[in-house]
CSV table of C-alpha atoms in Angstrom, one decimal:
chain,number,residue,atom,x,y,z
A,1,MET,CA,0.0,0.0,0.0
A,2,GLN,CA,1.2,3.5,-0.9
A,3,PRO,CA,2.1,5.9,2.0
A,4,VAL,CA,-0.6,8.4,0.8
A,5,ALA,CA,-3.2,5.6,1.1
A,6,LEU,CA,-2.0,4.8,4.6
A,7,LEU,CA,-2.4,8.5,5.6
A,8,LEU,CA,-5.9,8.5,4.2
A,9,LEU,CA,-6.8,5.5,6.3
A,10,CYS,CA,-5.6,7.1,9.6
A,11,PRO,CA,-8.7,9.2,10.2
A,12,LEU,CA,-10.8,6.1,9.4
A,13,ALA,CA,-8.9,4.1,12.0
A,14,ALA,CA,-9.5,6.8,14.6
A,15,ALA,CA,-13.2,7.0,13.7
A,16,LEU,CA,-13.6,3.2,14.2
A,17,SER,CA,-12.2,3.2,17.7
A,18,GLY,CA,-14.6,3.5,20.6
A,19,ARG,CA,-14.4,5.6,23.8
A,20,PHE,CA,-15.9,5.2,27.3
A,21,TRP,CA,-15.7,6.9,30.7
A,22,HIS,CA,-14.5,5.3,33.9
A,23,VAL,CA,-15.5,7.1,37.1
A,24,THR,CA,-15.1,5.8,40.6
A,25,ASP,CA,-15.1,6.6,44.3
A,26,LEU,CA,-17.4,9.6,44.3
A,27,HIS,CA,-17.9,9.4,48.1
A,28,TRP,CA,-20.5,12.2,48.5
A,29,ASP,CA,-20.6,14.0,51.8
A,30,PRO,CA,-24.1,15.5,52.0
A,31,ASP,CA,-23.2,17.5,55.1
A,32,TYR,CA,-20.1,19.3,53.7
A,33,GLU,CA,-20.3,23.0,54.6
A,34,ALA,CA,-17.4,25.1,53.5
A,35,ALA,CA,-18.5,28.1,55.5
A,36,ALA,CA,-18.6,26.2,58.8
A,37,GLY,CA,-15.9,26.5,61.5
A,38,ALA,CA,-12.7,24.4,61.0
A,39,GLY,CA,-14.0,21.6,63.1
A,40,GLN,CA,-17.5,21.4,61.6
A,41,VAL,CA,-16.9,21.5,57.8
A,42,CYS,CA,-17.6,17.8,57.1
A,43,PRO,CA,-18.3,14.7,59.1
A,44,SER,CA,-15.9,12.7,56.7
A,45,ALA,CA,-12.9,14.6,58.2
A,46,GLY,CA,-13.5,12.8,61.5
A,47,SER,CA,-11.7,14.6,64.4
A,48,ARG,CA,-9.4,16.4,62.0
A,49,ALA,CA,-9.8,20.2,61.8
A,50,VAL,CA,-10.4,21.5,58.2
A,51,PRO,CA,-8.8,25.0,58.1
A,52,ALA,CA,-8.9,25.7,54.3
A,53,ALA,CA,-12.2,24.3,53.0
A,54,GLY,CA,-13.4,25.8,49.7
A,55,PRO,CA,-16.6,25.6,47.7
A,56,TRP,CA,-15.3,22.7,45.6
A,57,GLY,CA,-14.0,20.6,48.5
A,58,SER,CA,-11.1,20.0,50.8
A,59,TYR,CA,-8.4,17.4,50.8
A,60,LEU,CA,-9.5,16.3,54.3
A,61,CYS,CA,-13.1,15.8,53.3
A,62,ASP,CA,-15.2,13.7,51.0
A,63,ALA,CA,-16.8,15.3,47.9
A,64,PRO,CA,-19.4,18.1,48.3
A,65,TRP,CA,-22.3,17.9,45.8
A,66,ARG,CA,-20.8,20.8,43.8
A,67,LEU,CA,-17.6,18.8,43.1
A,68,LEU,CA,-19.6,15.8,41.9
A,69,ALA,CA,-21.8,17.9,39.7
A,70,SER,CA,-18.8,19.6,38.2
A,71,ALA,CA,-17.1,16.2,37.5
A,72,VAL,CA,-20.2,14.9,35.7
A,73,ARG,CA,-20.5,18.2,33.8
A,74,ALA,CA,-16.8,17.9,32.8
A,75,MET,CA,-17.5,14.4,31.5
A,76,ARG,CA,-20.3,15.6,29.3
A,77,ASN,CA,-18.3,18.5,28.0
A,78,ARG,CA,-15.2,16.3,27.2
A,79,LEU,CA,-17.1,13.4,25.7
A,80,GLN,CA,-20.9,13.8,25.4
A,81,ARG,CA,-21.7,10.5,23.7
A,82,PRO,CA,-19.4,7.8,25.1
A,83,ASP,CA,-20.1,4.2,24.1
A,84,PHE,CA,-20.8,3.5,27.7
A,85,ILE,CA,-19.8,4.5,31.3
A,86,LEU,CA,-18.1,2.4,34.0
A,87,TRP,CA,-19.0,3.5,37.5
A,88,THR,CA,-17.1,1.3,40.0
A,89,GLY,CA,-18.7,2.3,43.3
A,90,ASP,CA,-18.1,3.8,46.7
A,91,ASP,CA,-20.8,6.6,46.9
A,92,THR,CA,-21.2,7.2,50.7
A,93,PRO,CA,-18.9,9.3,52.9
A,94,HIS,CA,-16.1,8.0,55.2
A,95,VAL,CA,-18.2,8.2,58.4
A,96,PRO,CA,-19.0,5.7,61.2
A,97,ASN,CA,-21.9,3.3,60.5
A,98,GLU,CA,-23.9,5.0,63.2
A,99,LYS,CA,-24.1,8.2,61.1
A,100,LEU,CA,-25.5,6.2,58.1
A,101,GLY,CA,-28.1,3.4,57.9
A,102,GLU,CA,-29.7,1.5,55.1
A,103,GLU,CA,-32.0,4.3,54.0
A,104,LYS,CA,-29.3,6.9,54.0
A,105,VAL,CA,-26.9,4.7,52.0
A,106,LEU,CA,-29.7,4.0,49.4
A,107,HIS,CA,-30.6,7.8,49.3
A,108,ILE,CA,-27.0,8.6,48.4
A,109,ILE,CA,-26.8,5.9,45.7
A,110,GLU,CA,-30.2,7.1,44.3
A,111,ASN,CA,-29.0,10.8,44.1
A,112,LEU,CA,-25.7,9.9,42.4
A,113,THR,CA,-27.6,7.5,40.0
A,114,SER,CA,-30.0,10.4,39.1
A,115,LEU,CA,-27.0,12.7,38.5
A,116,ILE,CA,-25.4,10.3,36.0
A,117,LYS,CA,-28.8,9.4,34.4
A,118,GLU,CA,-29.8,13.0,33.9
A,119,THR,CA,-26.4,14.0,32.4
A,120,PHE,CA,-26.1,10.9,30.2
A,121,PRO,CA,-29.8,10.0,29.6
A,122,ASP,CA,-29.1,7.7,26.5
A,123,THR,CA,-25.9,6.1,27.7
A,124,LYS,CA,-25.5,2.6,29.0
A,125,VAL,CA,-23.9,2.5,32.5
A,126,TYR,CA,-22.2,-0.5,33.9
A,127,ALA,CA,-22.3,0.1,37.7
A,128,ALA,CA,-20.6,-1.9,40.4
A,129,MET,CA,-21.1,-1.6,44.1
A,130,GLY,CA,-18.2,-0.4,46.3
A,131,ASN,CA,-17.5,-1.5,49.9
A,132,HIS,CA,-19.1,1.7,51.2
A,133,ASP,CA,-22.4,1.1,49.3
A,134,PHE,CA,-23.8,-1.1,52.0
A,135,HIS,CA,-24.9,-0.9,55.7
A,136,PRO,CA,-23.0,-1.8,57.7
A,137,LYS,CA,-20.1,-0.9,55.4
A,138,ASN,CA,-18.1,-3.8,54.0
A,139,GLN,CA,-20.5,-6.5,55.2
A,140,PHE,CA,-21.8,-7.7,51.8
A,141,PRO,CA,-23.6,-11.1,52.0
A,142,GLY,CA,-23.3,-13.7,49.2
A,143,LYS,CA,-27.1,-14.0,49.1
A,144,GLU,CA,-30.2,-11.8,48.4
A,145,HIS,CA,-30.5,-8.6,50.5
A,146,ARG,CA,-32.8,-5.6,50.6
A,147,ILE,CA,-29.9,-3.3,49.6
A,148,TYR,CA,-29.2,-5.4,46.5
A,149,ASN,CA,-32.9,-5.4,45.6
A,150,ARG,CA,-33.3,-1.7,46.0
A,151,THR,CA,-30.1,-0.9,44.1
A,152,ALA,CA,-31.3,-3.3,41.3
A,153,GLU,CA,-34.5,-1.1,41.1
A,154,LEU,CA,-32.4,2.1,40.9
A,155,TRP,CA,-30.2,0.7,38.2
A,156,HIS,CA,-33.1,-1.1,36.3
A,157,PRO,CA,-32.8,1.2,33.2
A,158,TRP,CA,-29.1,0.1,32.9
A,159,LEU,CA,-29.7,-3.6,33.5
A,160,ASN,CA,-31.1,-6.1,31.1
A,161,ASP,CA,-33.8,-8.6,32.2
A,162,ALA,CA,-31.3,-11.5,32.8
A,163,SER,CA,-29.0,-9.3,34.9
A,164,ILE,CA,-31.7,-8.3,37.5
A,165,PRO,CA,-32.1,-11.7,39.3
A,166,LEU,CA,-28.3,-12.1,39.3
A,167,PHE,CA,-27.9,-8.7,40.8
A,168,ARG,CA,-30.5,-9.3,43.5
A,169,ALA,CA,-28.8,-12.6,44.5
A,170,GLY,CA,-25.3,-11.2,44.7
A,171,ALA,CA,-24.8,-7.8,43.0
A,172,PHE,CA,-22.9,-9.2,40.0
A,173,TYR,CA,-23.9,-9.6,36.4
A,174,SER,CA,-22.7,-9.8,32.8
A,175,GLU,CA,-24.0,-8.2,29.6
A,176,LYS,CA,-22.9,-7.9,25.9
A,177,LEU,CA,-21.6,-4.4,25.1
A,178,PRO,CA,-24.2,-2.2,23.4
A,179,SER,CA,-22.5,-1.4,20.2
A,180,PRO,CA,-23.5,-3.7,17.3
A,181,ARG,CA,-19.9,-3.4,15.9
A,182,THR,CA,-18.4,-5.2,18.9
A,183,ARG,CA,-18.1,-8.8,20.1
A,184,GLY,CA,-17.4,-7.5,23.6
A,185,ARG,CA,-18.9,-8.5,27.0
A,186,MET,CA,-18.8,-6.7,30.3
A,187,VAL,CA,-18.5,-8.7,33.5
A,188,VAL,CA,-19.3,-6.7,36.6
A,189,LEU,CA,-18.2,-8.3,39.8
A,190,ASN,CA,-19.0,-7.8,43.5
A,191,THR,CA,-15.5,-8.2,44.9
A,192,ASN,CA,-16.6,-6.8,48.2
A,193,LEU,CA,-17.5,-10.4,48.9
A,194,TYR,CA,-13.7,-11.1,49.0
A,195,TYR,CA,-12.7,-8.0,51.1
A,196,ASP,CA,-10.8,-9.0,54.2
A,197,LYS,CA,-13.0,-6.6,56.3
A,198,ASN,CA,-16.1,-8.5,55.3
A,199,ASN,CA,-17.0,-10.8,58.2
A,200,GLU,CA,-20.1,-12.1,56.4
A,201,THR,CA,-18.1,-14.2,53.9
A,202,ALA,CA,-15.0,-14.9,56.0
A,203,GLY,CA,-15.6,-18.7,56.3
A,204,GLU,CA,-17.0,-19.3,52.8
A,205,GLY,CA,-15.2,-20.9,49.8
A,206,ASP,CA,-17.2,-19.2,47.1
A,207,PRO,CA,-19.5,-16.5,48.4
A,208,GLY,CA,-22.6,-16.2,46.3
A,209,GLY,CA,-21.2,-18.7,43.9
A,210,GLN,CA,-19.5,-15.8,42.1
A,211,PHE,CA,-16.2,-17.6,41.3
A,212,GLN,CA,-18.0,-20.5,39.7
A,213,TRP,CA,-20.3,-18.1,37.7
A,214,LEU,CA,-17.3,-16.1,36.6
A,215,GLU,CA,-15.5,-19.3,35.3
A,216,GLU,CA,-18.7,-20.3,33.4
A,217,THR,CA,-19.2,-16.8,32.0
A,218,LEU,CA,-15.6,-16.6,30.7
A,219,THR,CA,-15.8,-20.1,29.3
A,220,ASN,CA,-19.0,-19.3,27.4
A,221,ALA,CA,-17.5,-16.0,26.2
A,222,SER,CA,-14.5,-17.9,24.7
A,223,ARG,CA,-16.9,-20.3,23.0
A,224,ALA,CA,-18.9,-17.4,21.5
A,225,ASP,CA,-15.6,-15.7,20.4
A,226,GLU,CA,-16.2,-12.8,22.7
A,227,MET,CA,-13.7,-10.6,24.5
A,228,VAL,CA,-14.4,-9.5,28.0
A,229,TYR,CA,-13.8,-6.5,30.3
A,230,ILE,CA,-13.8,-7.4,34.0
A,231,VAL,CA,-15.0,-4.5,36.2
A,232,GLY,CA,-15.2,-4.3,40.0
A,233,HIS,CA,-14.5,-2.1,43.0
A,234,VAL,CA,-12.0,-3.7,45.5
A,235,PRO,CA,-9.0,-5.1,43.5
A,236,PRO,CA,-6.9,-8.1,44.4
A,237,GLY,CA,-3.2,-7.6,45.4
A,238,PHE,CA,-1.7,-4.8,47.6
A,239,PHE,CA,-2.2,-1.1,48.2
A,240,GLU,CA,0.9,0.7,46.7
A,241,LYS,CA,0.8,3.4,49.4
A,242,LYS,CA,1.1,1.1,52.4
A,243,ARG,CA,3.5,-1.8,52.4
A,244,GLY,CA,2.0,-5.2,53.0
A,245,MET,CA,-1.6,-4.0,52.9
A,246,PRO,CA,-3.8,-6.5,50.9
A,247,TRP,CA,-7.6,-6.2,50.3
A,248,PHE,CA,-8.7,-9.7,49.6
A,249,ARG,CA,-8.5,-12.6,52.0
A,250,SER,CA,-5.7,-14.9,51.0
A,251,GLY,CA,-7.7,-17.8,49.6
A,252,PHE,CA,-9.9,-15.4,47.5
A,253,ASN,CA,-6.9,-13.6,46.1
A,254,GLU,CA,-5.3,-16.9,45.1
A,255,ARG,CA,-8.5,-18.1,43.4
A,256,TYR,CA,-9.0,-14.8,41.5
A,257,LEU,CA,-5.5,-15.0,40.2
A,258,LYS,CA,-5.9,-18.6,39.0
A,259,ILE,CA,-9.1,-17.7,37.1
A,260,VAL,CA,-7.3,-14.8,35.4
A,261,GLN,CA,-4.4,-17.1,34.5
A,262,LYS,CA,-6.7,-19.8,33.1
A,263,HIS,CA,-9.0,-17.4,31.1
A,264,HIS,CA,-6.6,-14.6,30.3
A,265,ARG,CA,-7.0,-15.0,26.5
A,266,VAL,CA,-10.6,-13.9,26.7
A,267,ILE,CA,-10.0,-11.0,29.2
A,268,ALA,CA,-9.1,-7.9,27.3
A,269,ALA,CA,-8.5,-5.7,30.4
A,270,GLN,CA,-9.8,-5.2,34.0
A,271,PHE,CA,-11.0,-1.9,35.5
A,272,PHE,CA,-11.2,-1.3,39.2
A,273,GLY,CA,-11.2,1.5,41.8
A,274,HIS,CA,-11.1,1.6,45.6
A,275,HIS,CA,-7.6,3.0,46.1
A,276,HIS,CA,-8.5,6.6,45.0
A,277,THR,CA,-5.1,6.5,43.3
A,278,ASP,CA,-4.0,6.0,39.7
A,279,SER,CA,-2.1,2.8,39.2
A,280,PHE,CA,-2.2,-0.6,37.4
A,281,ARG,CA,-1.6,-4.3,38.2
A,282,MET,CA,0.2,-6.8,36.0
A,283,PHE,CA,-0.8,-10.5,35.8
A,284,TYR,CA,1.7,-13.3,34.8
A,285,SER,CA,1.6,-16.9,33.7
A,286,ASP,CA,3.3,-19.5,35.8
A,287,THR,CA,6.4,-19.1,33.6
A,288,GLY,CA,6.5,-15.3,34.2
A,289,SER,CA,5.1,-14.1,30.9
A,290,PRO,CA,2.8,-11.0,31.2
A,291,ILE,CA,-0.8,-12.1,30.4
A,292,ASN,CA,-3.2,-9.4,31.6
A,293,VAL,CA,-3.5,-5.9,33.1
A,294,MET,CA,-5.8,-4.2,35.6
A,295,PHE,CA,-6.2,-0.4,35.5
A,296,LEU,CA,-7.0,1.3,38.8
A,297,ALA,CA,-8.7,4.6,38.3
A,298,PRO,CA,-8.3,7.6,40.6
A,299,GLY,CA,-11.2,8.7,42.7
A,300,VAL,CA,-13.3,11.8,42.4
A,301,THR,CA,-13.3,12.4,46.2
A,302,PRO,CA,-10.1,14.2,47.3
A,303,TRP,CA,-10.4,12.7,50.9
A,304,LYS,CA,-7.1,12.1,52.7
A,305,THR,CA,-7.0,8.6,54.0
A,306,THR,CA,-6.8,8.0,57.7
A,307,LEU,CA,-5.2,4.6,57.2
A,308,PRO,CA,-2.3,4.3,59.6
A,309,GLY,CA,1.1,4.3,57.9
A,310,VAL,CA,-0.1,6.1,54.7
A,311,ASN,CA,1.9,9.3,54.1
A,312,ASN,CA,0.1,12.2,52.4
A,313,GLY,CA,-2.8,10.0,51.1
A,314,ALA,CA,-5.0,12.6,49.4
A,315,ASN,CA,-5.5,13.2,45.7
A,316,ASN,CA,-6.9,15.7,43.3
A,317,PRO,CA,-10.2,14.6,41.8
A,318,GLY,CA,-9.8,12.5,38.6
A,319,ILE,CA,-11.9,11.1,35.8
A,320,ARG,CA,-10.8,9.2,32.7
A,321,VAL,CA,-11.6,8.3,29.1
A,322,ILE,CA,-10.5,4.9,27.7
A,323,ASP,CA,-10.0,4.7,23.9
A,324,TYR,CA,-10.5,1.1,22.7
A,325,ASP,CA,-10.8,-1.1,19.7
A,326,PRO,CA,-14.5,-2.3,19.5
A,327,ASP,CA,-13.5,-5.4,17.6
A,328,THR,CA,-10.8,-6.8,20.1
A,329,LEU,CA,-11.5,-4.6,23.2
A,330,GLN,CA,-7.8,-3.8,23.3
A,331,VAL,CA,-7.1,-0.6,25.2
A,332,LEU,CA,-5.7,1.9,22.7
A,333,ASP,CA,-5.1,4.8,25.1
A,334,ILE,CA,-6.2,6.3,28.4
A,335,VAL,CA,-6.7,10.0,29.0
A,336,THR,CA,-7.1,11.2,32.6
A,337,TYR,CA,-8.7,14.6,33.4
A,338,TYR,CA,-8.4,16.3,36.8
A,339,LEU,CA,-9.4,19.2,38.9
A,340,ASN,CA,-6.6,21.1,40.7
A,341,LEU,CA,-8.6,21.5,43.9
A,342,THR,CA,-6.4,24.1,45.4
A,343,ARG,CA,-6.5,26.3,42.3
A,344,ALA,CA,-10.3,25.7,41.8
A,345,ASN,CA,-11.0,27.0,45.3
A,346,MET,CA,-8.7,30.0,44.9
A,347,MET,CA,-10.3,30.9,41.6
A,348,ALA,CA,-13.8,30.5,43.1
A,349,SER,CA,-13.0,33.0,45.9
A,350,THR,CA,-11.4,35.5,43.4
A,351,TRP,CA,-13.6,35.3,40.3
A,352,GLU,CA,-16.8,33.5,41.5
A,353,GLU,CA,-16.3,31.1,38.7
A,354,GLU,CA,-19.5,29.1,38.1
A,355,PHE,CA,-17.7,25.8,37.3
A,356,PRO,CA,-14.0,25.1,37.6
A,357,THR,CA,-11.9,23.8,34.6
A,358,TRP,CA,-11.1,20.1,34.6
A,359,GLU,CA,-7.7,19.8,32.7
A,360,GLU,CA,-6.2,17.0,30.8
A,361,GLU,CA,-3.6,15.5,33.2
A,362,TYR,CA,-1.9,13.1,30.9
A,363,ARG,CA,-2.4,10.7,28.0
A,364,LEU,CA,-1.0,7.2,28.7
A,365,THR,CA,0.7,6.7,25.3
A,366,GLU,CA,2.4,10.1,25.3
A,367,ALA,CA,3.5,10.1,29.0
A,368,PHE,CA,5.1,6.7,28.9
A,369,GLN,CA,6.0,6.5,25.2
A,370,VAL,CA,4.1,3.3,24.4
A,371,PRO,CA,1.9,2.5,21.4
A,372,ASP,CA,-1.2,1.5,23.3
A,373,GLY,CA,-2.5,0.1,26.7
A,374,SER,CA,-2.0,-3.5,25.8
A,375,VAL,CA,-0.4,-6.0,28.2
A,376,ARG,CA,2.9,-5.8,26.4
A,377,SER,CA,2.8,-2.0,26.5
A,378,MET,CA,1.9,-1.9,30.2
A,379,GLN,CA,4.8,-4.3,30.9
A,380,THR,CA,7.0,-1.8,29.2
A,381,VAL,CA,5.6,1.0,31.4
A,382,LEU,CA,6.4,-1.1,34.5
A,383,GLU,CA,10.0,-1.7,33.3
A,384,ARG,CA,10.4,2.1,32.7
A,385,ILE,CA,9.0,2.9,36.1
A,386,SER,CA,11.2,0.3,37.7
A,387,LYS,CA,14.5,1.4,36.0
A,388,ASP,CA,14.2,5.0,35.1
A,389,PRO,CA,13.9,7.6,37.9
A,390,ARG,CA,12.2,10.1,35.6
A,391,TYR,CA,9.4,7.7,34.7
A,392,LEU,CA,9.1,6.6,38.3
A,393,GLN,CA,8.6,10.2,39.5
A,394,GLN,CA,6.2,11.0,36.7
A,395,TYR,CA,4.1,7.9,37.6
A,396,TYR,CA,4.3,8.8,41.3
A,397,GLU,CA,2.9,12.3,40.6
A,398,PHE,CA,0.1,10.8,38.5
A,399,ASN,CA,-0.6,8.3,41.3
A,400,SER,CA,-2.1,11.1,43.5
A,401,VAL,CA,-3.4,13.0,40.5
A,402,ARG,CA,-0.6,15.6,41.0
A,403,TYR,CA,-1.4,16.1,44.7
A,404,ASP,CA,1.8,14.7,46.1
A,405,LEU,CA,4.8,16.0,44.2
A,406,THR,CA,7.5,15.0,46.7
A,407,PRO,CA,10.3,12.7,45.4
A,408,CYS,CA,9.6,9.0,45.2
A,409,GLU,CA,12.7,7.6,46.9
A,410,GLU,CA,13.9,4.0,47.6
A,411,ALA,CA,11.1,2.7,49.9
A,412,CYS,CA,8.5,4.4,47.7
A,413,HIS,CA,10.0,2.8,44.6
A,414,ILE,CA,9.9,-0.7,46.2
A,415,ASP,CA,6.3,-0.2,47.4
A,416,HIS,CA,4.9,0.9,44.0
A,417,VAL,CA,6.9,-1.5,41.8
A,418,CYS,CA,6.2,-4.6,43.9
A,419,ALA,CA,2.5,-3.7,44.2
A,420,ILE,CA,2.2,-3.3,40.4
A,421,ARG,CA,4.2,-6.4,39.6
A,422,GLU,CA,3.0,-8.9,42.1
A,423,VAL,CA,-0.7,-9.5,42.9
A,424,ASP,CA,0.2,-12.9,44.4
A,425,PHE,CA,0.7,-12.6,48.2
A,426,THR,CA,3.9,-14.8,48.4
A,427,LYS,CA,5.5,-13.2,45.3
A,428,TYR,CA,4.7,-9.7,46.6
A,429,ASN,CA,6.4,-10.4,49.9
A,430,GLU,CA,9.4,-11.9,48.1
A,431,CYS,CA,9.6,-8.8,45.8
A,432,VAL,CA,9.6,-6.5,48.8
A,433,LYS,CA,12.2,-8.6,50.7
A,434,THR,CA,14.5,-9.0,47.7
A,435,SER,CA,14.2,-5.3,46.7
A,436,SER,CA,14.9,-4.1,50.2
A,437,SER,CA,17.9,-6.4,50.5
A,438,ALA,CA,19.3,-5.2,47.2
A,439,SER,CA,18.7,-1.6,48.3
A,440,ALA,CA,20.5,-2.2,51.6
A,441,ILE,CA,23.5,-3.8,49.8
A,442,ILE,CA,23.8,-0.8,47.4
A,443,SER,CA,23.6,1.6,50.4
A,444,VAL,CA,26.4,-0.3,52.3
A,445,ARG,CA,28.6,-0.3,49.1
A,446,LEU,CA,28.0,3.4,48.6
A,447,LEU,CA,28.8,4.1,52.3
A,448,PHE,CA,32.0,2.0,52.0
A,449,PHE,CA,33.0,3.9,48.8
A,450,CYS,CA,32.4,7.3,50.4
A,451,LEU,CA,34.6,6.2,53.5
A,452,LEU,CA,37.3,5.0,51.1
A,453,LEU,CA,37.2,8.2,49.2
A,454,GLY,CA,37.5,10.1,52.5
A,455,LEU,CA,40.5,8.1,53.5
A,456,LEU,CA,42.2,8.6,50.2
A,457,SER,CA,41.6,12.3,49.8
A,458,PRO,CA,44.0,13.6,52.5
A,459,GLN,CA,46.8,11.5,50.9
A,460,GLN,CA,46.0,13.0,47.5
A,461,ALA,CA,46.2,16.5,49.1
A,462,LEU,CA,49.8,16.0,50.3
């Protein structure tokens, strides 16, 4: 084919790609009040004083309604007609159970559902429940429940008839993607069933039969020549901002990994939330070949975590668009947009701006110099983060959506690289141990070299 013909085909290729939104961890705090005293701005701050709250939010609080409305408005302005939207849960504020209750939890889910429906009335939404979308929080049962039933009613316009009984029974479901030009399927999981803080499912082998259902769904998708996106809230593996902090119970983590290894050829990508941070996870075969990738999207809430041992755990609000190939579901690119919360609050007080500007933070392919978001490309991204301090620092700043701009030094490097590389519990621990030992050896050698240099320098001066 002639070069001119290839150039003419480029716009056609761009037009044939699809685009969708991924939004997660909205965490609405209905009682946020910027004008209140420092100790009364928001219940989600707990006992922390909030000295610099603004109309668009505070890093110590969950999201005020104005922030959520501006996020959804920015989504519409940036991409009004996406192929679909992924909404991966956590809608309620970080407050004690006593301050919520079933009705309040459902009221919050209903309000956020209405916000998305009204902004995108003709768009299919694949919604997953987060660990905070229940009362008491985290305690999701593997059987029918009032909250599942009521949420299924709220999401009825987005669910097909076959999905509703499944959702009522365990809050998971699977549907074909809406576009007639794709052979894709969406699998929406309730991974809150595997959360190590969920006492309801602690002694169960397969809560709600979800693992067996997932295996059957992936097997059937393979037979039908479909590709699959897996979507959920709580991811397997470890939190990159706190060493040794997993989310799943060990047995559940192991089983999830085995399912991905067995069915990886049919899984195009995985999309999760929960961390509020921007990261990804690699999955490998038993021989160490990269076989799958999970993308972790940043949260809309800027809330600074109270998890002990996490340093500077807030973020700027983030939303993202995924470009994909409708035929294969391969991720072609990811564009993350964000709100600089500090600047937005300053501008609001100066110019009384109606809505703040959500800026493009970065484009995956440009920032990390890869051709797409495939497994091979994301392995390249991991290698660059692991070996090149410039890429590591860039990734680290994206991780908090440009909130934490401090240098990512040795311990930080180990925590992030090991969390990305090793979802398996044993291998993660080995990665941390080996990397820490290697770091210690380098430090000792460097110290020895400096001492040797110190001993030699006086003789050289004579």
